[in-house]
mmCIF file of C-alpha atoms in Angstrom:
data_model
loop_
_atom_site.group_PDB
_atom_site.id
_atom_site.type_symbol
_atom_site.label_atom_id
_atom_site.label_comp_id
_atom_site.label_asym_id
_atom_site.label_seq_id
_atom_site.Cartn_x
_atom_site.Cartn_y
_atom_site.Cartn_z
ATOM 1 C CA UNK A 256 11.567 2.161 -36.937
ATOM 2 C CA UNK A 257 15.159 3.153 -37.575
ATOM 3 C CA UNK A 258 15.750 6.829 -36.831
ATOM 4 C CA UNK A 259 16.772 8.426 -40.162
ATOM 5 C CA UNK A 260 19.728 6.084 -40.613
ATOM 6 C CA UNK A 261 21.210 7.176 -37.287
ATOM 7 C CA UNK A 262 23.793 4.705 -36.012
ATOM 8 C CA UNK A 263 24.824 4.730 -32.341
ATOM 9 C CA UNK A 264 28.467 4.184 -31.415
ATOM 10 C CA UNK A 265 29.021 3.501 -27.711
ATOM 11 C CA UNK A 266 32.540 4.155 -26.414
ATOM 12 C CA UNK A 267 32.984 1.336 -23.904
ATOM 13 C CA UNK A 268 36.736 0.828 -23.765
ATOM 14 C CA UNK A 269 37.561 2.803 -20.635
ATOM 15 C CA UNK A 270 39.928 1.339 -18.061
ATOM 16 C CA UNK A 271 38.037 2.839 -15.111
ATOM 17 C CA UNK A 272 41.014 3.059 -12.755
ATOM 18 C CA UNK A 273 39.113 5.287 -10.300
ATOM 19 C CA UNK A 274 36.810 2.357 -9.566
ATOM 20 C CA UNK A 275 39.830 0.554 -8.149
ATOM 21 C CA UNK A 276 39.435 -3.206 -7.737
ATOM 22 C CA UNK A 277 35.974 -3.234 -9.327
ATOM 23 C CA UNK A 278 37.613 -2.805 -12.737
ATOM 24 C CA UNK A 279 40.677 -4.995 -12.321
ATOM 25 C CA UNK A 280 39.075 -7.783 -14.336
ATOM 26 C CA UNK A 281 36.137 -6.095 -16.099
ATOM 27 C CA UNK A 282 35.699 -2.924 -18.135
ATOM 28 C CA UNK A 283 33.964 -0.035 -16.391
ATOM 29 C CA UNK A 284 30.757 -0.315 -18.495
ATOM 30 C CA UNK A 285 30.367 -3.903 -17.251
ATOM 31 C CA UNK A 286 30.404 -2.938 -13.564
ATOM 32 C CA UNK A 287 27.230 -3.794 -11.668
ATOM 33 C CA UNK A 288 24.709 -1.086 -10.816
ATOM 34 C CA UNK A 289 21.267 -0.756 -9.285
ATOM 35 C CA UNK A 290 20.490 -4.208 -7.949
ATOM 36 C CA UNK A 291 20.391 -6.123 -11.239
ATOM 37 C CA UNK A 292 21.961 -4.039 -13.988
ATOM 38 C CA UNK A 293 25.341 -3.303 -15.503
ATOM 39 C CA UNK A 294 26.265 0.295 -16.342
ATOM 40 C CA UNK A 295 26.172 -0.287 -20.097
ATOM 41 C CA UNK A 296 22.530 -1.373 -19.859
ATOM 42 C CA UNK A 297 21.594 2.313 -19.700
ATOM 43 C CA UNK A 298 22.921 3.596 -23.050
ATOM 44 C CA UNK A 299 21.886 0.335 -24.735
ATOM 45 C CA UNK A 300 18.366 0.630 -23.328
ATOM 46 C CA UNK A 301 18.219 4.276 -24.371
ATOM 47 C CA UNK A 302 19.062 3.199 -27.911
ATOM 48 C CA UNK A 303 16.363 0.521 -27.891
ATOM 49 C CA UNK A 304 13.753 2.891 -26.455
ATOM 50 C CA UNK A 305 14.749 5.553 -29.009
ATOM 51 C CA UNK A 306 14.174 3.121 -31.913
ATOM 52 C CA UNK A 307 17.826 3.053 -32.910
ATOM 53 C CA UNK A 308 18.398 -0.347 -34.423
ATOM 54 C CA UNK A 309 22.116 -0.310 -35.298
ATOM 55 C CA UNK A 310 24.448 -0.008 -32.309
ATOM 56 C CA UNK A 311 28.204 -0.416 -32.337
ATOM 57 C CA UNK A 312 29.917 -1.031 -28.988
ATOM 58 C CA UNK A 313 33.596 -0.105 -29.088
ATOM 59 C CA UNK A 314 35.444 -2.187 -26.515
ATOM 60 C CA UNK A 315 39.088 -2.353 -25.493
ATOM 61 C CA UNK A 316 40.135 -2.841 -21.851
ATOM 62 C CA UNK A 317 39.292 -6.224 -20.203
ATOM 63 C CA UNK A 318 36.761 -6.751 -22.951
ATOM 64 C CA UNK A 319 36.028 -10.495 -22.829
ATOM 65 C CA UNK A 320 33.116 -10.313 -20.386
ATOM 66 C CA UNK A 321 31.779 -7.090 -21.896
ATOM 67 C CA UNK A 322 31.972 -8.463 -25.439
ATOM 68 C CA UNK A 323 30.059 -11.617 -24.573
ATOM 69 C CA UNK A 324 27.480 -9.620 -22.629
ATOM 70 C CA UNK A 325 26.612 -7.010 -25.257
ATOM 71 C CA UNK A 326 26.575 -9.656 -27.982
ATOM 72 C CA UNK A 327 23.358 -10.967 -26.413
ATOM 73 C CA UNK A 328 21.393 -8.331 -28.311
ATOM 74 C CA UNK A 329 18.041 -9.894 -27.414
ATOM 75 C CA UNK A 330 18.393 -8.394 -23.937
ATOM 76 C CA UNK A 331 17.623 -4.968 -25.419
ATOM 77 C CA UNK A 332 15.299 -6.066 -28.218
ATOM 78 C CA UNK A 333 17.965 -5.322 -30.823
ATOM 79 C CA UNK A 334 17.854 -8.730 -32.474
ATOM 80 C CA UNK A 335 15.167 -8.059 -35.084
ATOM 81 C CA UNK A 336 15.759 -8.005 -38.837
ATOM 82 C CA UNK A 337 18.018 -5.110 -39.942
ATOM 83 C CA UNK A 338 19.058 -4.398 -36.370
ATOM 84 C CA UNK A 339 21.780 -5.529 -34.038
ATOM 85 C CA UNK A 340 24.500 -4.787 -31.513
ATOM 86 C CA UNK A 341 27.963 -5.024 -33.047
ATOM 87 C CA UNK A 342 31.058 -5.502 -30.899
ATOM 88 C CA UNK A 343 33.856 -3.397 -32.405
ATOM 89 C CA UNK A 344 37.293 -3.939 -30.812
ATOM 90 C CA UNK A 345 40.461 -2.096 -31.941
ATOM 91 C CA UNK A 346 41.827 -3.241 -35.281
ATOM 92 C CA UNK A 347 45.361 -3.995 -36.320
ATOM 93 C CA UNK A 348 46.111 -2.777 -39.826
ATOM 94 C CA UNK A 349 49.081 -3.205 -42.136
ATOM 95 C CA UNK A 350 49.337 0.557 -42.467
ATOM 96 C CA UNK A 351 49.412 1.583 -38.817
ATOM 97 C CA UNK A 352 49.612 -1.569 -36.741
ATOM 98 C CA UNK A 353 46.979 -0.285 -34.329
ATOM 99 C CA UNK A 354 46.712 -2.267 -31.133
ATOM 100 C CA UNK A 355 44.352 0.046 -29.275
ATOM 101 C CA UNK A 356 42.206 3.122 -29.713
ATOM 102 C CA UNK A 357 44.363 6.234 -29.465
ATOM 103 C CA UNK A 358 41.433 8.392 -28.331
ATOM 104 C CA UNK A 359 37.663 8.751 -28.584
ATOM 105 C CA UNK A 360 37.809 10.096 -32.142
ATOM 106 C CA UNK A 361 40.252 7.398 -33.230
ATOM 107 C CA UNK A 362 37.823 4.762 -31.958
ATOM 108 C CA UNK A 363 35.259 6.017 -34.475
ATOM 109 C CA UNK A 364 37.893 6.475 -37.205
ATOM 110 C CA UNK A 365 38.903 2.831 -36.925
ATOM 111 C CA UNK A 366 35.292 1.900 -37.639
ATOM 112 C CA UNK A 367 34.612 4.106 -40.667
ATOM 113 C CA UNK A 368 34.248 0.970 -42.797
ATOM 114 C CA UNK A 369 31.486 -0.219 -40.476
ATOM 115 C CA UNK A 370 29.655 3.131 -40.697
ATOM 116 C CA UNK A 371 29.983 3.087 -44.491
ATOM 117 C CA UNK A 372 28.640 -0.452 -44.628
ATOM 118 C CA UNK A 373 25.499 0.340 -42.602
ATOM 119 C CA UNK A 374 24.877 3.482 -44.667
ATOM 120 C CA UNK A 375 24.959 5.880 -41.715
ATOM 121 C CA UNK A 376 23.452 9.309 -42.275
ATOM 122 C CA UNK A 377 23.866 10.475 -38.687
ATOM 123 C CA UNK A 378 26.263 9.160 -36.053
ATOM 124 C CA UNK A 379 25.337 9.248 -32.380
ATOM 125 C CA UNK A 380 28.444 9.003 -30.177
ATOM 126 C CA UNK A 381 27.840 7.893 -26.582
ATOM 127 C CA UNK A 382 29.780 6.982 -23.486
ATOM 128 C CA UNK A 383 29.276 3.502 -22.077
ATOM 129 C CA UNK A 384 29.628 4.501 -18.424
ATOM 130 C CA UNK A 385 26.922 7.039 -17.590
ATOM 131 C CA UNK A 386 23.613 6.485 -15.794
ATOM 132 C CA UNK A 387 20.679 8.344 -17.388
ATOM 133 C CA UNK A 388 17.556 7.986 -19.510
ATOM 134 C CA UNK A 389 17.400 9.994 -22.734
ATOM 135 C CA UNK A 390 15.304 9.876 -25.895
ATOM 136 C CA UNK A 391 17.913 10.204 -28.627
ATOM 137 C CA UNK A 392 15.125 10.573 -31.210
ATOM 138 C CA UNK A 393 14.199 13.910 -29.619
ATOM 139 C CA UNK A 394 17.831 14.990 -29.806
ATOM 140 C CA UNK A 395 18.017 14.011 -33.478
ATOM 141 C CA UNK A 396 14.843 15.957 -34.277
ATOM 142 C CA UNK A 397 16.396 18.977 -32.564
ATOM 143 C CA UNK A 398 19.614 18.493 -34.552
ATOM 144 C CA UNK A 399 17.697 18.406 -37.833
ATOM 145 C CA UNK A 400 15.548 21.411 -36.894
ATOM 146 C CA UNK A 401 18.661 23.421 -36.077
ATOM 147 C CA UNK A 402 20.249 22.367 -39.391
ATOM 148 C CA UNK A 403 23.396 21.693 -37.406
ATOM 149 C CA UNK A 404 26.593 19.977 -38.469
ATOM 150 C CA UNK A 405 26.826 18.539 -34.963
ATOM 151 C CA UNK A 406 24.741 18.658 -31.800
ATOM 152 C CA UNK A 407 26.128 18.222 -28.294
ATOM 153 C CA UNK A 408 24.003 17.311 -25.280
ATOM 154 C CA UNK A 409 24.646 19.679 -22.380
ATOM 155 C CA UNK A 410 23.593 19.693 -18.765
ATOM 156 C CA UNK A 411 23.348 22.699 -16.486
ATOM 157 C CA UNK A 412 25.663 22.236 -13.507
ATOM 158 C CA UNK A 413 26.262 24.483 -10.485
ATOM 159 C CA UNK A 414 28.607 27.237 -11.642
ATOM 160 C CA UNK A 415 30.999 26.469 -8.781
ATOM 161 C CA UNK A 416 31.455 22.965 -10.221
ATOM 162 C CA UNK A 417 31.657 24.014 -13.895
ATOM 163 C CA UNK A 418 35.459 24.040 -13.920
ATOM 164 C CA UNK A 419 35.390 20.225 -13.637
ATOM 165 C CA UNK A 420 33.731 19.865 -17.042
ATOM 166 C CA UNK A 421 34.074 20.740 -20.689
ATOM 167 C CA UNK A 422 31.927 23.872 -20.959
ATOM 168 C CA UNK A 423 29.937 24.926 -24.019
ATOM 169 C CA UNK A 424 29.384 28.668 -24.424
ATOM 170 C CA UNK A 425 26.417 29.489 -26.669
ATOM 171 C CA UNK A 426 24.628 32.414 -28.278
ATOM 172 C CA UNK A 427 20.976 33.290 -27.669
ATOM 173 C CA UNK A 428 19.896 30.525 -30.084
ATOM 174 C CA UNK A 429 21.891 27.795 -28.304
ATOM 175 C CA UNK A 430 24.458 27.656 -31.070
ATOM 176 C CA UNK A 431 27.873 26.844 -29.617
ATOM 177 C CA UNK A 432 30.407 29.618 -30.133
ATOM 178 C CA UNK A 433 33.155 28.417 -27.827
ATOM 179 C CA UNK A 434 34.312 25.263 -26.086
ATOM 180 C CA UNK A 435 36.413 25.432 -22.912
ATOM 181 C CA UNK A 436 37.967 22.316 -21.404
ATOM 182 C CA UNK A 437 37.734 22.561 -17.597
ATOM 183 C CA UNK A 438 38.075 26.381 -17.498
ATOM 184 C CA UNK A 439 39.346 28.037 -14.308
ATOM 185 C CA UNK A 440 36.759 30.800 -14.754
ATOM 186 C CA UNK A 441 33.828 29.305 -16.669
ATOM 187 C CA UNK A 442 31.638 31.656 -18.706
ATOM 188 C CA UNK A 443 28.590 29.388 -18.498
ATOM 189 C CA UNK A 444 27.373 26.299 -16.692
ATOM 190 C CA UNK A 445 26.532 24.205 -19.767
ATOM 191 C CA UNK A 446 28.612 21.060 -19.320
ATOM 192 C CA UNK A 447 29.138 18.644 -22.184
ATOM 193 C CA UNK A 448 27.657 15.222 -21.466
ATOM 194 C CA UNK A 449 29.875 13.515 -24.026
ATOM 195 C CA UNK A 450 26.817 12.770 -26.185
ATOM 196 C CA UNK A 451 27.156 13.914 -29.806
ATOM 197 C CA UNK A 452 25.163 13.695 -33.026
ATOM 198 C CA UNK A 453 27.126 14.297 -36.230
ATOM 199 C CA UNK A 454 26.176 14.463 -39.883
ATOM 200 C CA UNK A 455 28.250 11.507 -41.007
ATOM 201 C CA UNK A 456 29.546 12.846 -44.337
ATOM 202 C CA UNK A 457 31.083 15.871 -42.616
ATOM 203 C CA UNK A 458 32.367 13.892 -39.646
ATOM 204 C CA UNK A 459 34.024 11.380 -41.952
ATOM 205 C CA UNK A 460 36.134 14.114 -43.560
ATOM 206 C CA UNK A 461 37.210 15.486 -40.179
ATOM 207 C CA UNK A 462 38.092 12.050 -38.834
ATOM 208 C CA UNK A 463 40.215 11.276 -41.892
ATOM 209 C CA UNK A 464 42.105 14.552 -41.476
ATOM 210 C CA UNK A 465 42.561 13.962 -37.746
ATOM 211 C CA UNK A 466 43.846 10.441 -38.344
ATOM 212 C CA UNK A 467 47.038 11.687 -39.992
ATOM 213 C CA UNK A 468 47.603 14.718 -37.756
ATOM 214 C CA UNK A 469 50.744 13.945 -35.686
ATOM 215 C CA UNK A 470 49.857 16.656 -33.163
ATOM 216 C CA UNK A 471 46.358 15.380 -32.439
ATOM 217 C CA UNK A 472 45.193 13.489 -29.364
ATOM 218 C CA UNK A 473 42.494 11.999 -31.619
ATOM 219 C CA UNK A 474 39.836 13.069 -29.123
ATOM 220 C CA UNK A 475 36.406 14.592 -29.689
ATOM 221 C CA UNK A 476 36.636 17.107 -26.849
ATOM 222 C CA UNK A 477 40.246 18.133 -27.452
ATOM 223 C CA UNK A 478 40.395 18.015 -31.237
ATOM 224 C CA UNK A 479 37.267 17.344 -33.301
ATOM 225 C CA UNK A 480 34.856 19.728 -31.560
ATOM 226 C CA UNK A 481 37.331 22.675 -31.394
ATOM 227 C CA UNK A 482 38.185 22.156 -35.076
ATOM 228 C CA UNK A 483 34.494 22.227 -36.015
ATOM 229 C CA UNK A 484 34.120 25.526 -34.147
ATOM 230 C CA UNK A 485 37.294 27.018 -35.630
ATOM 231 C CA UNK A 486 36.088 26.114 -39.126
ATOM 232 C CA UNK A 487 32.751 27.831 -38.569
ATOM 233 C CA UNK A 488 30.662 24.658 -38.545
ATOM 234 C CA UNK A 489 27.256 24.946 -36.923
ATOM 235 C CA UNK A 490 27.158 23.222 -33.529
ATOM 236 C CA UNK A 491 23.945 23.188 -31.524
ATOM 237 C CA UNK A 492 23.619 22.676 -27.774
ATOM 238 C CA UNK A 493 20.854 20.269 -26.751
ATOM 239 C CA UNK A 494 19.803 21.021 -23.180
ATOM 240 C CA UNK A 495 19.073 17.890 -21.165
ATOM 241 C CA UNK A 496 17.104 18.308 -17.947
ATOM 242 C CA UNK A 497 16.783 14.779 -16.615
ATOM 243 C CA UNK A 498 18.897 12.654 -14.274
ATOM 244 C CA UNK A 499 22.490 12.016 -15.393
ATOM 245 C CA UNK A 500 25.479 10.712 -13.488
ATOM 246 C CA UNK A 501 29.013 9.731 -14.370
ATOM 247 C CA UNK A 502 29.680 6.769 -12.072
ATOM 248 C CA UNK A 503 33.407 6.702 -12.638
ATOM 249 C CA UNK A 504 34.498 6.812 -8.982
ATOM 250 C CA UNK A 505 33.668 4.746 -5.909
ATOM 251 C CA UNK A 506 31.859 7.711 -4.350
ATOM 252 C CA UNK A 507 29.779 8.470 -7.455
ATOM 253 C CA UNK A 508 28.926 4.790 -7.964
ATOM 254 C CA UNK A 509 27.685 4.609 -4.383
ATOM 255 C CA UNK A 510 25.758 7.880 -4.784
ATOM 256 C CA UNK A 511 24.099 6.625 -7.967
ATOM 257 C CA UNK A 512 22.908 3.474 -6.222
ATOM 258 C CA UNK A 513 21.582 5.520 -3.301
ATOM 259 C CA UNK A 514 19.700 7.743 -5.765
ATOM 260 C CA UNK A 515 17.594 4.719 -6.716
ATOM 261 C CA UNK A 516 16.181 4.773 -3.179
ATOM 262 C CA UNK A 517 15.333 8.493 -3.301
ATOM 263 C CA UNK A 518 12.022 9.219 -5.082
ATOM 264 C CA UNK A 519 13.122 12.833 -5.557
ATOM 265 C CA UNK A 520 16.383 11.994 -7.356
ATOM 266 C CA UNK A 521 14.805 11.592 -10.780
ATOM 267 C CA UNK A 522 16.272 8.105 -11.256
ATOM 268 C CA UNK A 523 13.209 5.875 -11.590
ATOM 269 C CA UNK A 524 14.129 2.364 -12.710
ATOM 270 C CA UNK A 525 10.566 1.064 -12.478
ATOM 271 C CA UNK A 526 9.124 3.411 -15.116
ATOM 272 C CA UNK A 527 7.216 1.153 -17.575
ATOM 273 C CA UNK A 528 7.384 3.905 -20.192
ATOM 274 C CA UNK A 529 11.176 3.804 -20.362
ATOM 275 C CA UNK A 530 12.364 0.401 -19.309
ATOM 276 C CA UNK A 531 16.010 -0.328 -18.582
ATOM 277 C CA UNK A 532 16.686 -3.735 -20.081
ATOM 278 C CA UNK A 533 19.237 -6.211 -18.797
ATOM 279 C CA UNK A 534 20.096 -9.880 -18.767
ATOM 280 C CA UNK A 535 17.388 -12.041 -17.227
ATOM 281 C CA UNK A 536 18.213 -13.385 -13.784
ATOM 282 C CA UNK A 537 16.768 -16.891 -13.723
ATOM 283 C CA UNK A 538 16.652 -17.272 -9.979
ATOM 284 C CA UNK A 539 14.238 -17.941 -7.147
ATOM 285 C CA UNK A 540 12.364 -15.013 -5.611
ATOM 286 C CA UNK A 541 14.119 -13.167 -2.821
ATOM 287 C CA UNK A 542 13.732 -14.796 0.590
ATOM 288 C CA UNK A 543 13.090 -12.595 3.617
ATOM 289 C CA UNK A 544 13.295 -14.515 6.891
ATOM 290 C CA UNK A 545 11.325 -13.999 10.097
ATOM 291 C CA UNK A 546 14.260 -12.213 11.729
ATOM 292 C CA UNK A 547 14.833 -9.820 8.841
ATOM 293 C CA UNK A 548 14.295 -6.071 9.138
ATOM 294 C CA UNK A 549 14.238 -4.162 5.845
ATOM 295 C CA UNK A 550 13.667 -0.416 5.414
ATOM 296 C CA UNK A 551 13.860 1.692 2.240
ATOM 297 C CA UNK A 552 15.970 -0.820 0.331
ATOM 298 C CA UNK A 553 16.119 -2.568 -3.041
ATOM 299 C CA UNK A 554 16.263 -6.353 -2.584
ATOM 300 C CA UNK A 555 16.693 -8.265 -5.826
ATOM 301 C CA UNK A 556 15.471 -11.786 -6.596
ATOM 302 C CA UNK A 557 17.639 -14.690 -5.559
ATOM 303 C CA UNK A 558 18.888 -12.954 -2.422
ATOM 304 C CA UNK A 559 18.407 -14.303 1.105
ATOM 305 C CA UNK A 560 17.933 -11.808 3.938
ATOM 306 C CA UNK A 561 17.783 -12.855 7.575
ATOM 307 C CA UNK A 562 19.422 -9.740 9.026
ATOM 308 C CA UNK A 563 18.873 -5.978 8.938
ATOM 309 C CA UNK A 564 19.012 -4.038 5.681
ATOM 310 C CA UNK A 565 18.514 -0.282 5.867
ATOM 311 C CA UNK A 566 18.709 2.110 2.912
ATOM 312 C CA UNK A 567 20.747 -0.302 0.806
ATOM 313 C CA UNK A 568 20.838 -1.980 -2.609
ATOM 314 C CA UNK A 569 21.168 -5.775 -2.555
ATOM 315 C CA UNK A 570 21.865 -7.720 -5.762
ATOM 316 C CA UNK A 571 20.848 -11.258 -6.712
ATOM 317 C CA UNK A 572 22.456 -14.252 -5.034
ATOM 318 C CA UNK A 573 23.423 -12.269 -1.941
ATOM 319 C CA UNK A 574 23.142 -13.786 1.546
ATOM 320 C CA UNK A 575 22.725 -11.579 4.622
ATOM 321 C CA UNK A 576 22.719 -13.755 7.703
ATOM 322 C CA UNK A 577 20.902 -13.383 11.020
ATOM 323 C CA UNK A 578 22.165 -10.516 13.160
ATOM 324 C CA UNK A 579 24.060 -8.909 10.253
ATOM 325 C CA UNK A 580 23.453 -5.197 9.591
ATOM 326 C CA UNK A 581 23.759 -3.625 6.156
ATOM 327 C CA UNK A 582 23.285 0.139 6.266
ATOM 328 C CA UNK A 583 23.654 2.687 3.442
ATOM 329 C CA UNK A 584 25.486 0.073 1.394
ATOM 330 C CA UNK A 585 25.626 -1.677 -1.975
ATOM 331 C CA UNK A 586 26.005 -5.475 -1.920
ATOM 332 C CA UNK A 587 26.847 -6.930 -5.336
ATOM 333 C CA UNK A 588 25.881 -10.398 -6.637
ATOM 334 C CA UNK A 589 26.887 -13.493 -4.723
ATOM 335 C CA UNK A 590 28.314 -11.677 -1.704
ATOM 336 C CA UNK A 591 27.847 -13.200 1.743
ATOM 337 C CA UNK A 592 27.506 -11.053 4.856
ATOM 338 C CA UNK A 593 27.822 -13.368 7.840
ATOM 339 C CA UNK A 594 26.148 -13.387 11.237
ATOM 340 C CA UNK A 595 26.584 -10.187 13.298
ATOM 341 C CA UNK A 596 28.724 -8.444 10.661
ATOM 342 C CA UNK A 597 28.051 -4.712 10.312
ATOM 343 C CA UNK A 598 28.518 -2.793 7.058
ATOM 344 C CA UNK A 599 28.021 0.963 6.933
ATOM 345 C CA UNK A 600 28.515 3.087 3.792
ATOM 346 C CA UNK A 601 30.150 0.256 1.875
ATOM 347 C CA UNK A 602 30.279 -1.198 -1.615
ATOM 348 C CA UNK A 603 30.843 -4.946 -1.404
ATOM 349 C CA UNK A 604 32.092 -6.418 -4.693
ATOM 350 C CA UNK A 605 30.513 -9.507 -6.229
ATOM 351 C CA UNK A 606 31.315 -12.859 -4.626
ATOM 352 C CA UNK A 607 32.964 -11.348 -1.521
ATOM 353 C CA UNK A 608 32.741 -13.059 1.878
ATOM 354 C CA UNK A 609 32.404 -10.849 4.958
ATOM 355 C CA UNK A 610 32.994 -13.014 8.010
ATOM 356 C CA UNK A 611 31.058 -13.228 11.310
ATOM 357 C CA UNK A 612 31.283 -10.139 13.487
ATOM 358 C CA UNK A 613 33.300 -8.090 10.973
ATOM 359 C CA UNK A 614 32.617 -4.345 11.163
ATOM 360 C CA UNK A 615 33.418 -2.105 8.181
ATOM 361 C CA UNK A 616 32.544 1.548 7.626
ATOM 362 C CA UNK A 617 31.436 4.468 9.748
ATOM 363 C CA UNK A 618 28.073 6.234 9.610
ATOM 364 C CA UNK A 619 29.726 9.477 10.737
ATOM 365 C CA UNK A 620 32.381 9.429 8.019
ATOM 366 C CA UNK A 621 32.110 10.779 4.478
ATOM 367 C CA UNK A 622 34.263 7.925 3.200
ATOM 368 C CA UNK A 623 32.790 5.074 1.186
ATOM 369 C CA UNK A 624 34.522 1.754 1.864
ATOM 370 C CA UNK A 625 35.124 -0.610 -1.036
ATOM 371 C CA UNK A 626 35.229 -4.238 0.104
ATOM 372 C CA UNK A 627 36.813 -6.116 -2.770
ATOM 373 C CA UNK A 628 38.587 -8.897 -0.847
ATOM 374 C CA UNK A 629 37.249 -11.513 1.553
ATOM 375 C CA UNK A 630 37.317 -10.271 5.146
ATOM 376 C CA UNK A 631 37.569 -12.662 8.081
ATOM 377 C CA UNK A 632 38.088 -11.221 11.556
#
């Protein structure tokens, strides 16, 4: 059942430069994660599990693969009558000649016609590059109960790390009274997750005003939210207590994959009550040879393991040959790790060939090695 005419808009146009070569040809939300998923599977699955039937995916950078992927709405069960996933790229107009989204708010502004057409009552704005499981229906119920103009999901972070985030300062009723962007001396530890619910009629007016403001960055965090607060609009903070991770760097992407292997992390991808949907991998079962040694690892179907895999995530179509050692690493689809190669604390990009006897990474180092080019010793 559609949640009170709430329409989800997923911002999926990020360049993802901090993921280095992993995003040279694909948008960050399309990067592989967790053995068989792509990052964008998580917000899309959250929408499906929250009974949100209309989802717009706003794409921009290296969007061809991402566009074709999200258009397969059956992956997330969003292909029923009166539901769907809509790919919404930047529009060129006679008035402005737009060639790209100028900011997060502008991305929504350019799609006001779409929101009008689907008769949106509430707009849920999401990022396409975070790993988490959230019931947006619960957040909407909270928003309605609070009689808020907007509701922002917040996560408690260690106070020593709060200066890295946009911080929401609230009163005793969790109504937001102040927003601070990466404050040097934070007053609270409530970090914005970049997840917003807006009453659409009010948001529409603010977006239209922001569109013609020459001094605006056209951004929710920098412009829309502060203007709401300055105008005395009621903003509620929705406290989220589950697992959440921004996987926008090589280190955080590696950490997120390692969290899958830790039962205490809170990231359970096998929970039948909140399934993460993805494209079906039509492949043979994984093959584990007589010489293989596997401990605390995720080995996906279609992979062939004849070597040692310890505390690692191995995607489909991967080959790990006899005598090879893969330790604390992430091996993406179609990679080949040849005989006697040793990988330690690595992310190996899809389709990469690691030659015989090659050694990459150091168990004693904090550095995560990205292997994005074929390596032959």
